Amino acid sequence: MLATPVYIICSASPQVGKTLIARLLSEFLLLKNGAVLSFDINLKEPSLLDYLPSITETADVTDTYGKMQLVDRLILNDGVAKVIDLGFHAFDEFFKMCGEIGFLSEAIRHNVVPIILFVADVDRVSARAHEMLRRQVPKQILITVHNEFFVRGELFEAMNRGPVVRFAALPVFLNNYICRLGLSFTGYLRHEKDTSTELHQWIRRNYTIFRDIELSVIPQWSC
């Protein structure tokens, strides 16, 4: 029986394209599986709830009740992939909670696989957060995301010691276009007849990245 994946899209830094990655992943999973449940843990815009309101719920990790409500949903092996868009303000509290309750062990016991997509930056805050995650979680489920539109330089050497995926930078006018509310990446693929356009190729390439992550990680943890 394949495990149910829980994708945690996170960063310790603002303005690195985290919600964009969560949007892409949510739409990919919806296209592939026909269902996905996303959670928005953000205080400020852009918010995943604004982009994908039909498949997104808000969640709160500032109090015990909110944490338990969220965890109960995440450890449910119901075959519906989950996506968490974790705002940088909640990064420390969320992973502190994971450590305190043994979330990783509890999830695996229920045949649920957390997959952490850490959207990197090149500052010390990001480096320290990545190091904390490397100490806390198995390297197979910690994947560093290099969003080349926001981070133009090389990542810290330590970040390249585990799996790294790279999202290519789009031209500024296309990046502004995909930030519009109401834009669907899957809808664009279906309705744009010219498959050679830069945006068409970019979306397909990123969907392929998510497919490869799923194929490489989930079977290792499934019962």
XYZ file of C-alpha atoms in Angstrom:
223
model
C 0.000 0.000 0.000
C 1.477 3.323 -1.072
C 1.874 5.894 1.680
C -0.003 9.185 1.685
C 2.429 12.066 1.101
C 2.413 15.284 3.119
C 4.448 17.982 1.377
C 5.704 20.758 3.650
C 6.732 23.778 1.559
C 8.737 26.001 3.869
C 11.380 28.665 4.156
C 12.880 30.659 6.989
C 13.081 33.688 4.682
C 10.350 35.780 3.026
C 10.109 36.539 -0.676
C 11.690 33.370 -2.080
C 8.702 32.084 -4.066
C 7.462 29.565 -1.495
C 3.760 30.068 -2.221
C 4.464 29.778 -5.948
C 6.012 26.343 -5.362
C 3.003 25.349 -3.241
C 0.639 26.471 -6.021
C 2.496 24.474 -8.640
C 2.619 21.362 -6.483
C -1.051 21.594 -5.488
C -2.137 21.909 -9.111
C 0.136 19.036 -10.173
C -1.313 16.727 -7.510
C -4.866 17.751 -8.400
C -4.186 16.989 -12.064
C -2.487 13.670 -11.331
C -4.688 12.307 -8.563
C -7.972 14.159 -8.944
C -7.779 15.365 -5.340
C -5.451 17.257 -3.024
C -5.852 19.095 0.274
C -3.713 22.159 0.864
C -3.180 24.093 4.092
C -2.283 27.765 4.223
C -0.225 28.836 7.250
C 0.590 32.418 6.296
C 0.006 35.755 7.965
C 0.728 37.903 4.938
C 0.026 37.784 1.239
C 0.620 36.169 -1.166
C -1.599 33.496 0.278
C -2.270 30.061 -1.169
C -5.897 30.441 -0.095
C -6.259 33.404 -2.449
C -4.973 31.419 -5.420
C -6.596 28.016 -4.801
C -9.605 28.581 -2.522
C -11.449 25.422 -3.585
C -8.732 23.055 -2.317
C -7.121 25.119 0.471
C -7.888 25.513 4.164
C -6.259 27.816 6.678
C -4.390 26.331 9.627
C -2.971 27.770 12.823
C 0.072 26.630 14.802
C 0.058 29.403 17.397
C -1.945 27.442 19.992
C -2.293 23.835 21.103
C -5.803 23.366 19.707
C -4.790 24.553 16.240
C -1.710 22.348 16.245
C -3.650 19.230 17.210
C -6.336 19.919 14.617
C -3.686 20.190 11.924
C -1.700 17.137 13.014
C -4.841 14.985 13.128
C -5.470 15.823 9.469
C -1.867 15.267 8.428
C -1.428 11.768 9.877
C -4.590 10.486 8.196
C -3.656 7.876 5.593
C -6.629 8.532 3.322
C -4.811 8.510 -0.011
C -5.250 12.272 -0.467
C -1.934 14.089 -0.732
C -1.553 17.115 1.534
C 0.359 20.333 0.805
C 1.342 22.791 3.551
C 2.321 26.322 2.579
C 4.240 27.193 5.753
C 4.878 30.905 6.194
C 8.331 31.919 7.383
C 6.834 33.450 10.544
C 5.586 29.977 11.599
C 8.701 28.032 10.583
C 10.279 27.702 14.032
C 7.021 26.979 15.855
C 5.932 24.325 13.358
C 9.160 22.331 13.489
C 9.413 22.771 17.251
C 5.966 21.168 17.441
C 7.081 18.360 15.114
C 9.992 17.586 17.415
C 7.955 17.750 20.614
C 5.199 15.379 19.486
C 7.389 13.072 17.401
C 5.435 13.981 14.272
C 7.779 12.179 11.883
C 7.569 8.857 13.739
C 3.816 9.189 14.210
C 3.288 9.938 10.523
C 5.347 6.974 9.358
C 3.509 4.715 11.819
C 0.281 5.693 10.009
C 1.896 5.105 6.584
C 2.126 8.833 5.888
C 5.316 10.278 4.424
C 6.275 13.890 5.183
C 8.349 15.407 2.371
C 9.968 18.730 3.213
C 10.645 21.128 0.348
C 12.870 23.798 1.851
C 12.931 26.885 -0.374
C 16.426 28.227 0.123
C 17.896 31.690 0.387
C 21.532 32.750 0.632
C 21.444 34.418 4.044
C 22.473 33.103 7.445
C 18.875 32.657 8.593
C 18.272 30.226 5.768
C 21.559 28.413 6.400
C 20.759 27.925 10.107
C 17.228 26.729 9.365
C 18.485 24.219 6.816
C 21.065 22.917 9.271
C 18.350 22.438 11.898
C 16.274 20.425 9.458
C 19.245 18.279 8.471
C 19.677 17.334 12.128
C 15.983 16.652 12.654
C 14.795 14.710 9.591
C 16.150 11.917 7.356
C 18.007 13.261 4.346
C 15.764 11.336 1.924
C 12.748 13.475 2.793
C 14.522 16.847 2.963
C 14.709 18.390 -0.490
C 16.238 21.813 -1.045
C 14.502 24.024 -3.604
C 16.575 26.552 -5.534
C 14.152 29.052 -7.060
C 16.431 30.769 -9.537
C 14.130 33.761 -10.063
C 14.604 34.862 -6.448
C 18.043 33.406 -5.673
C 20.461 34.096 -8.521
C 23.678 32.943 -6.847
C 24.917 29.576 -5.660
C 23.421 28.001 -2.563
C 25.473 27.240 0.533
C 27.646 24.172 0.072
C 25.878 22.324 2.894
C 22.563 22.622 1.047
C 23.990 20.695 -1.892
C 24.844 17.652 0.225
C 21.296 16.350 -0.082
C 18.693 16.358 -2.861
C 18.304 19.713 -4.634
C 15.718 20.682 -7.245
C 15.936 23.842 -9.318
C 13.112 25.927 -10.712
C 14.307 28.005 -13.631
C 13.816 31.760 -13.625
C 11.170 33.163 -15.928
C 11.483 36.576 -17.566
C 10.023 39.334 -15.384
C 6.925 39.812 -17.545
C 6.070 36.099 -17.330
C 6.747 36.017 -13.612
C 4.303 38.909 -13.193
C 1.791 37.050 -15.363
C 1.822 33.860 -13.267
C 1.314 35.893 -10.068
C -2.171 36.942 -11.185
C -5.049 35.642 -9.092
C -7.187 33.226 -11.062
C -4.383 31.881 -13.228
C -4.323 28.071 -13.364
C -1.105 26.363 -14.449
C -2.975 23.232 -15.510
C -5.569 25.369 -17.262
C -2.784 27.040 -19.222
C -1.407 23.670 -20.318
C -4.844 22.568 -21.483
C -5.790 25.710 -23.370
C -2.467 26.909 -24.810
C -2.148 25.044 -28.094
C 1.447 26.120 -28.715
C 3.454 23.694 -26.569
C 6.700 25.452 -27.472
C 5.948 28.602 -25.468
C 8.359 29.326 -22.641
C 5.638 29.210 -20.002
C 4.235 25.924 -21.297
C 7.668 24.333 -21.148
C 8.348 25.812 -17.699
C 5.145 24.395 -16.203
C 5.698 20.953 -17.737
C 9.297 20.874 -16.512
C 8.227 21.746 -12.971
C 5.440 19.160 -12.996
C 8.060 16.618 -14.029
C 10.193 17.628 -11.032
C 7.283 16.865 -8.708
C 6.606 13.547 -10.432
C 10.240 12.521 -9.996
C 10.181 13.478 -6.292
C 7.087 11.358 -5.779
C 8.558 8.358 -7.597
C 11.883 8.536 -5.769
C 10.691 9.165 -2.202
C 7.274 7.617 -1.539
C 7.948 3.966 -2.499
C 10.811 3.816 0.051
C 8.404 4.539 2.914
C 5.332 2.594 1.846
C 4.053 -0.543 3.571
